[in-house]
Coordinates of C-alpha atoms in Angstrom, one line a residue:
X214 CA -10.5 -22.7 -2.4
X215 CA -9.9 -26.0 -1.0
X216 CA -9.3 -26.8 2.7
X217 CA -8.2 -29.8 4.4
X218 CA -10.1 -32.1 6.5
X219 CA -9.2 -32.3 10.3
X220 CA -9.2 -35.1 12.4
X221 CA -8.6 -34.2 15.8
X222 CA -11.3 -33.0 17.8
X223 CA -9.3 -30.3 19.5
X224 CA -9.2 -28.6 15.7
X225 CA -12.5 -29.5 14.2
X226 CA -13.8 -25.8 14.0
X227 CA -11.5 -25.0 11.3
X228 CA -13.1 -28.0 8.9
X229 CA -16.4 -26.5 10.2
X230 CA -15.7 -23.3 8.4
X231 CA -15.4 -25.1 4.9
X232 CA -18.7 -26.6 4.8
X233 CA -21.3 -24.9 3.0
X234 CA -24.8 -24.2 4.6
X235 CA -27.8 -24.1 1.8
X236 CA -31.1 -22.7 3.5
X237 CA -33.9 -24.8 1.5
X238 CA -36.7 -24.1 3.5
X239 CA -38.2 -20.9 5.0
X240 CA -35.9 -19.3 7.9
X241 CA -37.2 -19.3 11.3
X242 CA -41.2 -19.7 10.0
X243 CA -40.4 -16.9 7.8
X244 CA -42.6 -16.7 4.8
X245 CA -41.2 -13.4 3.2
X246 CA -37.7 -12.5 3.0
X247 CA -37.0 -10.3 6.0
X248 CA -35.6 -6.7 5.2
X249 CA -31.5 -6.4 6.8
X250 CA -30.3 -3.6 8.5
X251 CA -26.6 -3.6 9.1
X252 CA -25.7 -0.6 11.5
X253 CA -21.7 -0.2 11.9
X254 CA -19.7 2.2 15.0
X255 CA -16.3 3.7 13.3
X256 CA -14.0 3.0 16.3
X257 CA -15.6 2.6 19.2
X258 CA -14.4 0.5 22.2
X259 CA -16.4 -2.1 23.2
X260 CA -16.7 -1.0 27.0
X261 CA -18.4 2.2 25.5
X262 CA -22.0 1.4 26.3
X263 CA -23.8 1.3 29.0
X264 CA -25.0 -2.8 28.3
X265 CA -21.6 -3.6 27.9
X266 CA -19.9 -1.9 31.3
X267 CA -19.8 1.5 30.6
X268 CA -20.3 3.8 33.8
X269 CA -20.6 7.4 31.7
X270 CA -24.3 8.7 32.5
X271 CA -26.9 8.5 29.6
X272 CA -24.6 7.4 27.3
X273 CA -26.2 4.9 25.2
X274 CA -29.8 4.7 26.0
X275 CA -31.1 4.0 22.3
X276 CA -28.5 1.1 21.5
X277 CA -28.8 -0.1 25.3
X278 CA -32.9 -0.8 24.4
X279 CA -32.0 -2.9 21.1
X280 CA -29.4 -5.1 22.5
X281 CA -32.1 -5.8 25.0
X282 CA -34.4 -6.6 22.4
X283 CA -31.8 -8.6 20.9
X284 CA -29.1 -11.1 20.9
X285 CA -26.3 -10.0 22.2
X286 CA -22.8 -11.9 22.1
X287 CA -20.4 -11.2 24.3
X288 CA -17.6 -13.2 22.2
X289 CA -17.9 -11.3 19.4
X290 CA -14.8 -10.2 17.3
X291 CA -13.9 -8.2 14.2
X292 CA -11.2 -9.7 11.8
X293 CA -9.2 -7.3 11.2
X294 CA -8.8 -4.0 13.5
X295 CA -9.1 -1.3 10.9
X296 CA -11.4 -0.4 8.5
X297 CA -11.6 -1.1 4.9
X298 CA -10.2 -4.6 5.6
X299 CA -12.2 -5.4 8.7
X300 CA -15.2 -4.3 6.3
X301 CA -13.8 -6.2 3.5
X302 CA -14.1 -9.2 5.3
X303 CA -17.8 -8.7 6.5
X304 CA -18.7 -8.1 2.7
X305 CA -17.1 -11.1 1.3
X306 CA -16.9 -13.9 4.0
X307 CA -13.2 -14.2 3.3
X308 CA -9.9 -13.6 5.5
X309 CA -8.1 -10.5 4.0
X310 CA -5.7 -13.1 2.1
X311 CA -8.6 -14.9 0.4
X312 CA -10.5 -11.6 -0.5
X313 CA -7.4 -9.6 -1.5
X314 CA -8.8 -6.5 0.4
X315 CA -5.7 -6.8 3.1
X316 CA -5.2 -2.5 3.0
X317 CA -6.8 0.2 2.2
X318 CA -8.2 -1.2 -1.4
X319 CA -10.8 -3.1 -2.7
X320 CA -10.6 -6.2 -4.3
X321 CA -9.2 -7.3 -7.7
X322 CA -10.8 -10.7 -7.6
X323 CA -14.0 -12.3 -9.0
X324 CA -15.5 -13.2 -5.8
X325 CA -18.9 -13.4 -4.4
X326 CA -20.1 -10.3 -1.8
X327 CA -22.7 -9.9 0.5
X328 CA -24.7 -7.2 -1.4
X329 CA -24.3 -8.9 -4.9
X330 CA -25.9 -12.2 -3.6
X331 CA -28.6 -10.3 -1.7
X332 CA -29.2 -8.2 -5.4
X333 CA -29.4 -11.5 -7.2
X334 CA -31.8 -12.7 -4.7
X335 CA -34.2 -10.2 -4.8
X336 CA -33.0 -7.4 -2.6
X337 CA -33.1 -3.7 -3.3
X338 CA -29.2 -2.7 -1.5
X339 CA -28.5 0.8 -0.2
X340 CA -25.5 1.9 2.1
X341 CA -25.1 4.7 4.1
X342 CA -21.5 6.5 4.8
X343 CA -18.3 4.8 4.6
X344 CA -19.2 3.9 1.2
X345 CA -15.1 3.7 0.0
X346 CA -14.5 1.8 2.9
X347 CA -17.6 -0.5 2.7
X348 CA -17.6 -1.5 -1.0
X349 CA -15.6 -4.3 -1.5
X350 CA -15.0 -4.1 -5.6
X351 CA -13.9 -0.9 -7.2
X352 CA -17.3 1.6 -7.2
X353 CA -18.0 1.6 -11.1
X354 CA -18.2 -2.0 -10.4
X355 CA -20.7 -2.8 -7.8
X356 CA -24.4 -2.8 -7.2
X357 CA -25.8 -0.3 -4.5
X358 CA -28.9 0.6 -5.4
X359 CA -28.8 3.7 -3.0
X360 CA -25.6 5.4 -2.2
X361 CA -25.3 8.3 0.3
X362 CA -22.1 9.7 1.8
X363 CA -20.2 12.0 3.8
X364 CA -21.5 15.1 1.6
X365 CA -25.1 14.1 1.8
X366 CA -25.1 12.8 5.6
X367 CA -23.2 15.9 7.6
X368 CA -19.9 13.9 7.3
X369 CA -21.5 10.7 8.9
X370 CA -22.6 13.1 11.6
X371 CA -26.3 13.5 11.6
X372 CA -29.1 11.7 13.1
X373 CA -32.0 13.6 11.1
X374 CA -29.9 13.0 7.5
X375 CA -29.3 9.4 8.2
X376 CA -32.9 9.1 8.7
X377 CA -33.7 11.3 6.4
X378 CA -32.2 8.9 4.1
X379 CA -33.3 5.4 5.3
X380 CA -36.1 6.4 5.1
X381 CA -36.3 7.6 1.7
X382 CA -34.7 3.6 1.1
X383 CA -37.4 2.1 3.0
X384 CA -39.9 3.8 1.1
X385 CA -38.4 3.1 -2.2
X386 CA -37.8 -0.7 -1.6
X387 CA -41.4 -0.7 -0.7
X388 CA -43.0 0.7 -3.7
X389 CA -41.0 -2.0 -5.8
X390 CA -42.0 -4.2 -3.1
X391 CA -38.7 -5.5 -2.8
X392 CA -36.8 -6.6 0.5
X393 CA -33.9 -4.4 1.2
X394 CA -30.2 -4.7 2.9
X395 CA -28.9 -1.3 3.9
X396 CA -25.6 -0.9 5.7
X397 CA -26.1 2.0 7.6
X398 CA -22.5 3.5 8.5
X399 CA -21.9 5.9 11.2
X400 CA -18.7 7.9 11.5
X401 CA -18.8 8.3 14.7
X402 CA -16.9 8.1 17.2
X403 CA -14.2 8.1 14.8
X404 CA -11.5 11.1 14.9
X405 CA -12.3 14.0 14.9
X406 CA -14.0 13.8 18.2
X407 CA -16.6 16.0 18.3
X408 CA -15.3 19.6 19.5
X409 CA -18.0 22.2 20.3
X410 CA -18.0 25.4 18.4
X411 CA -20.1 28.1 16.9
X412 CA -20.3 27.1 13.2
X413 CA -20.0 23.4 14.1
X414 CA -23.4 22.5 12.8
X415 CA -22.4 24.0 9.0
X416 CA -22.7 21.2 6.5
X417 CA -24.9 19.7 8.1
X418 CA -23.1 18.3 11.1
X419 CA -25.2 18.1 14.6
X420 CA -23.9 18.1 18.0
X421 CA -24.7 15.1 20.1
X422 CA -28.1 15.3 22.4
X423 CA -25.2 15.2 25.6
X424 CA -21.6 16.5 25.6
X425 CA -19.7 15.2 28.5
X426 CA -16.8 16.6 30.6
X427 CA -13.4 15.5 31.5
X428 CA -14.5 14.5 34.8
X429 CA -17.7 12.5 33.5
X430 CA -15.7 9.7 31.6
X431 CA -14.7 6.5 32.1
X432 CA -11.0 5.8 31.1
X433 CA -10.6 2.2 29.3
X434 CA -8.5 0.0 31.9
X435 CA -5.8 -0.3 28.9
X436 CA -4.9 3.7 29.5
X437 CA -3.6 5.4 32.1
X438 CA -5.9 7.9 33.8
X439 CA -4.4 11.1 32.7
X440 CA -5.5 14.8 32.3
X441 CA -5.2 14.2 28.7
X442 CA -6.5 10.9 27.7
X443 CA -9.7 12.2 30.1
X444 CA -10.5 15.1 27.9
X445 CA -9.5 13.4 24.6
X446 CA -12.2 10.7 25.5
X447 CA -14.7 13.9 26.6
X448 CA -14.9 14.4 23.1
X449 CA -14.8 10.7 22.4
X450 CA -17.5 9.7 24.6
X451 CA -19.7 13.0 22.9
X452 CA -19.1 11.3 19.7
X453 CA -20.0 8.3 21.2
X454 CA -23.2 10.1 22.4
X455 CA -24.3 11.1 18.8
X456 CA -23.8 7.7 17.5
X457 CA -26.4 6.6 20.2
X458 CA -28.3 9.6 18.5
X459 CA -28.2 8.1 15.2
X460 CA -29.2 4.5 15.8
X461 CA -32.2 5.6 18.0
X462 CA -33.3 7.9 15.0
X463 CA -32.9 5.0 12.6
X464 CA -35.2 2.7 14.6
X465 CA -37.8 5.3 14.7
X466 CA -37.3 5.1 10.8
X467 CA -38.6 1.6 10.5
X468 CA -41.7 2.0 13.1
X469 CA -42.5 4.8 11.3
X470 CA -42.5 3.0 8.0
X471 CA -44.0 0.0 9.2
X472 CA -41.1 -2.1 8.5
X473 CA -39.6 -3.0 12.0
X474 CA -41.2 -6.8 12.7
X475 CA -39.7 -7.8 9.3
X476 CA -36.2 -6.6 9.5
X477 CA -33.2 -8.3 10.8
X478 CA -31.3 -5.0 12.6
X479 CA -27.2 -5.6 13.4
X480 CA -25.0 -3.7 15.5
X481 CA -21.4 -3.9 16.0
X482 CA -17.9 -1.7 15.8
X483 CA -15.8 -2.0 13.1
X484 CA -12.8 -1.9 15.0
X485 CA -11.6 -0.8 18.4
X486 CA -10.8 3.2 19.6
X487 CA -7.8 4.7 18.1
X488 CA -5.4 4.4 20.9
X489 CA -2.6 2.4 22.0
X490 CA -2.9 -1.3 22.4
X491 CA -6.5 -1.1 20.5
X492 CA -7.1 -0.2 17.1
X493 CA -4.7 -1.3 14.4
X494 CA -3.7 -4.8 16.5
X495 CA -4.8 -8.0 17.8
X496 CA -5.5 -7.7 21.5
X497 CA -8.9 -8.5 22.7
X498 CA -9.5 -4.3 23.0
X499 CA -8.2 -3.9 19.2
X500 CA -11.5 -6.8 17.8
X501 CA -14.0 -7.0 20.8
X502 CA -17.1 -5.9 19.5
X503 CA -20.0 -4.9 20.9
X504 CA -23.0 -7.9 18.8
X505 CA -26.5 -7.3 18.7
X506 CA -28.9 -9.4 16.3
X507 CA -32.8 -8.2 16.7
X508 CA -35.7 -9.8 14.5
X509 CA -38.7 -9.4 16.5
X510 CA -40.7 -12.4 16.9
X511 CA -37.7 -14.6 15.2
X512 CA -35.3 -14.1 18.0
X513 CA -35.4 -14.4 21.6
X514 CA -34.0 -11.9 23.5
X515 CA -31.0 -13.0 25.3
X516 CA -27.4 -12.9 25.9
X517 CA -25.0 -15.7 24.4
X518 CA -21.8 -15.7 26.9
X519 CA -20.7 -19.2 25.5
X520 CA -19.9 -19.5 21.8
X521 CA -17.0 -16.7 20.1
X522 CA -18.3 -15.3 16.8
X523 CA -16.1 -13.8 14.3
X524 CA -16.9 -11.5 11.6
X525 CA -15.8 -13.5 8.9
X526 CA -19.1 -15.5 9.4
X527 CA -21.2 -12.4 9.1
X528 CA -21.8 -13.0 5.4
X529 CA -23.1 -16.7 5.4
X530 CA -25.3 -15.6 8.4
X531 CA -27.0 -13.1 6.4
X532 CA -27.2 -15.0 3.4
X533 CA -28.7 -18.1 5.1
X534 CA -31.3 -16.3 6.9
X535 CA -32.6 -14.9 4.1
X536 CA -33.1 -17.8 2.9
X537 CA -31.1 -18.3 0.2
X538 CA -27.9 -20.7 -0.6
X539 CA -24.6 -19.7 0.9
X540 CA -22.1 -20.0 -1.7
X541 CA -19.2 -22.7 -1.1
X542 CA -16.3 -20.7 -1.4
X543 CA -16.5 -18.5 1.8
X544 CA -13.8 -18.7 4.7
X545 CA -16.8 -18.2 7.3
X546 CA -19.8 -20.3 8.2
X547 CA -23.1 -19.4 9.0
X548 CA -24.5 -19.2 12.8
X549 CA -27.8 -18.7 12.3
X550 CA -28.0 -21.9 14.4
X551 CA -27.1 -19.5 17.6
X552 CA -29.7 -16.7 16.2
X553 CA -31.9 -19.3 16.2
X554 CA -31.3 -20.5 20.0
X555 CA -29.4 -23.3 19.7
X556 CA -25.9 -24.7 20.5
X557 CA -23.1 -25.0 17.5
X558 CA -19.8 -27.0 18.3
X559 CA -16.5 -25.8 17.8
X560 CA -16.9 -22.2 18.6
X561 CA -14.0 -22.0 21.2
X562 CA -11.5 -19.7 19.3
X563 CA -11.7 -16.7 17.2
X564 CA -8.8 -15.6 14.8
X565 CA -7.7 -12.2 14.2
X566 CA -5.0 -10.3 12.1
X567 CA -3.7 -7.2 10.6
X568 CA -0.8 -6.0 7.6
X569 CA -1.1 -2.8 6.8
X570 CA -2.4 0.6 7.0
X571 CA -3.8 3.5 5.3
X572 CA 0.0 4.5 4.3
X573 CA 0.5 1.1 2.8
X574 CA 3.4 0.4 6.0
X575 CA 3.1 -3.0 7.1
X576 CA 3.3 -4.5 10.6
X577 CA 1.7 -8.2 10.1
X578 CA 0.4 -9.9 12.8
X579 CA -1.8 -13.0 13.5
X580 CA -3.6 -13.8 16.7
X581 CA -5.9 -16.5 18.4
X582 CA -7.9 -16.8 21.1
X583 CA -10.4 -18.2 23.4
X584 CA -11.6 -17.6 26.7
X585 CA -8.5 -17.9 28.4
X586 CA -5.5 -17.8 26.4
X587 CA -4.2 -14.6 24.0
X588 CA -1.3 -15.6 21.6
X589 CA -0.1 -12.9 18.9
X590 CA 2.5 -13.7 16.2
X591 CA 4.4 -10.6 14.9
X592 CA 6.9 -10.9 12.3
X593 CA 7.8 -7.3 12.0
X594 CA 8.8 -7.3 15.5
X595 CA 12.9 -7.8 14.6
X596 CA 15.7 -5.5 13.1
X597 CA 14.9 -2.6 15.3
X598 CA 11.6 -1.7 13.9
X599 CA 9.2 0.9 15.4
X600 CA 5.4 0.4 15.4
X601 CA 3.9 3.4 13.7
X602 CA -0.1 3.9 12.9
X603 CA -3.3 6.1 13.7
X604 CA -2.9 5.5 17.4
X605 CA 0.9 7.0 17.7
X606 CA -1.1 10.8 16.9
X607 CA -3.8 10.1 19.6
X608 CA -3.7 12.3 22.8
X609 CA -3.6 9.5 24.7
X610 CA -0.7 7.9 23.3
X611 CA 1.0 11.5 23.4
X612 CA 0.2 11.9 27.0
X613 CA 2.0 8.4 27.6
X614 CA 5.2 9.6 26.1
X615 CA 5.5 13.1 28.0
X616 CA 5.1 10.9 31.1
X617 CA 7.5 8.1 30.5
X618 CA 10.8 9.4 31.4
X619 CA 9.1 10.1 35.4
X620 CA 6.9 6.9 35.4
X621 CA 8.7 4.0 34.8
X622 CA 5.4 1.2 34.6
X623 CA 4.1 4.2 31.7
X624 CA 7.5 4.2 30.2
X625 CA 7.5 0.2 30.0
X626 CA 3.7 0.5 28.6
X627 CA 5.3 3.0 25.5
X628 CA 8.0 1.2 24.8
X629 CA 6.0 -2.2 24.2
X630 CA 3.9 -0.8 22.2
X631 CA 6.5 1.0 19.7
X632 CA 8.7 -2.0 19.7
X633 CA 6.6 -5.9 20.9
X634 CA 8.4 -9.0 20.8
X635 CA 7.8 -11.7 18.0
X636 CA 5.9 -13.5 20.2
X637 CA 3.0 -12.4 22.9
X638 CA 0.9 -14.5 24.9
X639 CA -1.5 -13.9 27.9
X640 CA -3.6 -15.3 30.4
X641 CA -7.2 -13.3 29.8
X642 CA -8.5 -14.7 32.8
X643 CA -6.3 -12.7 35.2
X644 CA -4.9 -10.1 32.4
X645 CA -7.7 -9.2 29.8
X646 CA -5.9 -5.9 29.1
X647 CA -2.5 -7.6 28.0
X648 CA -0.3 -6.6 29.9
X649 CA 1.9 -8.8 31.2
X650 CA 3.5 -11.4 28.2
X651 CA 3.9 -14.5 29.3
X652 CA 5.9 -16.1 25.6
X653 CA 8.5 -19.1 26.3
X654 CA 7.6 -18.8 30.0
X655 CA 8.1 -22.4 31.3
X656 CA 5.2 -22.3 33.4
X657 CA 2.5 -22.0 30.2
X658 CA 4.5 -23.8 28.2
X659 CA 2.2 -26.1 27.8
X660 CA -1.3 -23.6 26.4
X661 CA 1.4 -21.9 24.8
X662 CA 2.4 -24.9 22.7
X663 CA -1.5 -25.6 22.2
X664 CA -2.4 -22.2 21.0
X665 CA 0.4 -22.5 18.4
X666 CA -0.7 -25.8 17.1
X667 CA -4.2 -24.3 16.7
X668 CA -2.5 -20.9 14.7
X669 CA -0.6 -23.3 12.7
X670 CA -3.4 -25.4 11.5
X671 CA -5.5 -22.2 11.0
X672 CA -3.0 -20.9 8.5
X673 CA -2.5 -24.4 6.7
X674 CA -6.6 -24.4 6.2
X675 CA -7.0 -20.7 4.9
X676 CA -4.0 -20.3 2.7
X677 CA -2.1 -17.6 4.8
X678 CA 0.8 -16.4 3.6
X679 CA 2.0 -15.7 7.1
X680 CA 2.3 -19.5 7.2
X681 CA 6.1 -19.1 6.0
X682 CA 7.3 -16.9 8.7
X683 CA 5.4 -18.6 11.4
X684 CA 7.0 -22.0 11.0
X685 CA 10.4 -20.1 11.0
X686 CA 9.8 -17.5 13.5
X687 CA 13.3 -18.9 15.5
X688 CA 15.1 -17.5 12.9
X689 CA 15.3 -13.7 13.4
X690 CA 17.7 -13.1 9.7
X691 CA 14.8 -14.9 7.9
X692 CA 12.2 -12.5 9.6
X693 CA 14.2 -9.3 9.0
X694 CA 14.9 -10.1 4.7
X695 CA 11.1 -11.3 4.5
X696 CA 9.5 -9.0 6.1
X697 CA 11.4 -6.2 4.2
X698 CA 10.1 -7.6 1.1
X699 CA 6.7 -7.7 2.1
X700 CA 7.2 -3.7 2.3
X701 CA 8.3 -4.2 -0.9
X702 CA 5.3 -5.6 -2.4
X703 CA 2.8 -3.5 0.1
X704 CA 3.5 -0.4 -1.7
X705 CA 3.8 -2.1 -5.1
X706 CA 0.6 -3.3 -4.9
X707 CA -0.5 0.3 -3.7
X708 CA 0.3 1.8 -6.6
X709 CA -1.4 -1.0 -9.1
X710 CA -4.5 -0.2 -6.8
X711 CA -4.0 3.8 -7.3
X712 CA -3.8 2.9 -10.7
X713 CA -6.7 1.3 -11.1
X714 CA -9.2 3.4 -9.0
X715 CA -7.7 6.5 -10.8
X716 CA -5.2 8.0 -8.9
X717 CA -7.2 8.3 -5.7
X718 CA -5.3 8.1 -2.8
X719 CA -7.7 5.5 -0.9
X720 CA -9.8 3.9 -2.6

């Protein structure tokens, strides 16, 4: 996968992704390879924790204590704002249209993954939950080395199973003395929020250590503050709660197994809640993730405000800090360099995008942004389509409707997000929600134009199919007979995939 060379400073991160970094000596005074621990949120907002702003009491106690023992980033961003893809492009270090894993499938291709390098160098490799979602080649195919899911974890919903089970990993990888990479998937706070009842706990399900009230929550400044979006985020926030739950009983797991001061431990979201103007899009609330990176005496605890990470470069991090050779085809480069406390240029922007979803309907859209400026491309936006995805069933979202015909601003609010334009942009400074689209307003003509140069060179260098209806996204006919094709070859390609992974509806 070639990319071109840039020459203008203004552009140079995107030649900065190409370049391949090869870790030839020891990583950070490291003389054994240190142990990984990725641990992924299903969902979840990234106001939902205390560290990051959230004013619910008690909410996240146990991930509040390791992002102050780590890293954290506060420009950190999924790719993609849905799940098998956003996870498709932290296992292979590829946008969605490099990796092939642009829906609900895995990937076709011969390409290198996180987990298969780490194998190849040594690692024992374990996952637990979202396993489907998480493996990026079709499951006969690929290399976990310990596999537990929904059915062996209380659907993704117990603290005492997913330790149970790390630490029966931990153990394992020990007696082969082996390092280990486990991906450690929560399901929470994805849908269903948790809802009290007498038999909840059958299967193996636990309630959260705190269920919270309507009145306790904080609504997202994206939502109205309704009766309904408060007690649809009560059982949210409970969820939210138990996911807190889970991550402190997995960090008991490695003091108790004497592995803690040798493992890398990650936390972040996979996508944003599933509500309106968040999941399933490109605004800052549908990628912002909540970013912690802890390695105890590696790492200095500390919070990087400056430099905008995406997870594209999750991969070649990893890979590098083990201290092996990141392989030359990824999208994504490695920034260890940050981990490591130091600066790294040409970390001003952060891309984002999204095709299609679970029902293999297709809404593409491409987005970039830095500290300031928010532009979103959609191309789906023409011939009277209607935005339909996840976030259309939510309470929330439901709530909004029922409302619209007496509240005009909540009306407005609804019908933006069912219908868009073909082109957003926004001024995050003074509008971090979105809000108010400022596209072809004289006044920002001039970031406008800017932001589009950078989209445009970012889809020349990464091979983006979207490429075509960008540089004629004047020309509304050309939109509407494209786009419909791309339907077209969404659910084609669906069905090859259903095919192949015999029959299943997801893979």
């Amino acid at each position: 996968m070639k990319k071109n060379h840039l020459t203008t400073a203004m552009l140079l991160l995107f030649s900065a992704a190409s370049q391949t970094a090869v870790a030839t000596e020891p990583v950070l005074g490291q003389t054994t390879p240190p142990n990984i621990l990725l641990i992924t949120a299903d969902d979840m907002d990234y106001g939902s924790l205390g560290i990051t702003g959230s004013t619910v009491p008690d909410i996240s106690p146990n991930i509040d204590r390791l992002a102050n023992q780590s890293i954290r980033f506060n420009n950190a961003f999924v790719t993609v704002s849905v799940c098998e893809p956003s996870r498709g492009v932290m296992a292979t270090g590829r946008y969605v249209q490099n990796s092939g894993i642009v829906g609900f499938y895995p990937t076709t291709q011969q390409i290198p993954t996180l987990a298969e390098e780490l194998k190849d160098n040594g690692y024992t490799v374990g996952i637990l939950g979202k396993v489907n979602h998480s493996t990026p080649k079709y499951v006969d195919d690929y290399v976990w080395d310990y596999n537990k899911d929904k059915q062996d974890i209380g659907s993704g919903r117990s603290p005492k199973l997913y330790k149970k089970h790390l630490t029966a990993f931990i153990e394992s990888a020990k007696s082969e003395n082996k390092p280990f990479f486990m991906m450690a998937n929560s399901h929470d706070p994805h849908r269903p929020y948790f809802v009290d009842n007498p038999n909840y706990e059958k299967g193996g399900k636990q309630r959260p250590s705190r269920i919270y009230r309507p009145d306790e929550v904080q609504v997202p400044s994206f939502l109205p503050d309704l009766p309904a979006v408060r007690t649809e985020l009560s059982q949210y926030f409970s969820s939210v709660k138990r996911l807190d739950d889970t991550v402190g009983a997995m960090m008991e797991t490695l003091n108790e197994t004497g592995v803690s001061d040798n493992t890398i431990v990650l936390f972040l979201s996979d996508n944003g809640i599933a509500a309106p103007f968040a999941k399933s899009n490109v605004y800052r609330n549908s990628n912002h993730t909540p970013f912690f990176v802890r390695w105890p005496g590696k790492i200095q605890p500390t919070v990087d405000d400056q430099h905008f990470v995406s997870m594209v470069d999750l991969m070649p991090t990893l890979i590098e800090a083990s201290g092996n050779a990141v392989p030359d085809s990824l999208d994504g480069r490695s920034f260890l360099p940050l981990l490591k406390g130091n600066s790294q240029s040409d970390r001003d922007y952060v891309f984002t995008q999204y095709h299609e979803n679970a029902g293999s309907r297709i809404y593409p859209m491409s987005a970039v942004q830095n500290e300031d400026w928010l532009y979103i491309f959609n191309p789906w936006a023409v011939g009277g389509r209607v935005y339909k995805t996840s976030a259309n069933n939510s309470k929330a979202f439901k709530a909004m409707k029922k409302l619209a015909d007496q509240d005009p601003a909540i009306k407005e609010r609804v019908d933006f997000f069912l219908n868009r334009t073909v082109t957003e942009f926004y001024d995050l400074r003074t509008d971090p929600d979105a809000k108010k689209n400022l596209a072809d307003n004289d006044k920002y003509q001039s970031p406008q134009k800017l932001m589009e140069d950078i989209m445009l060179k970012h889809m020349e260098d990464f091979n983006d199919p979207m490429l075509e209806l960008f540089a004629k996204r004047k020309d509304t006919d050309f939109l509407v007979s494209r786009t419909a094709e791309l339907q077209i070859e969404a659910r084609k390609k669906k069905k090859v995939h259903r095919q192949l992974s015999g029959g299943k509806k997801s893979h």
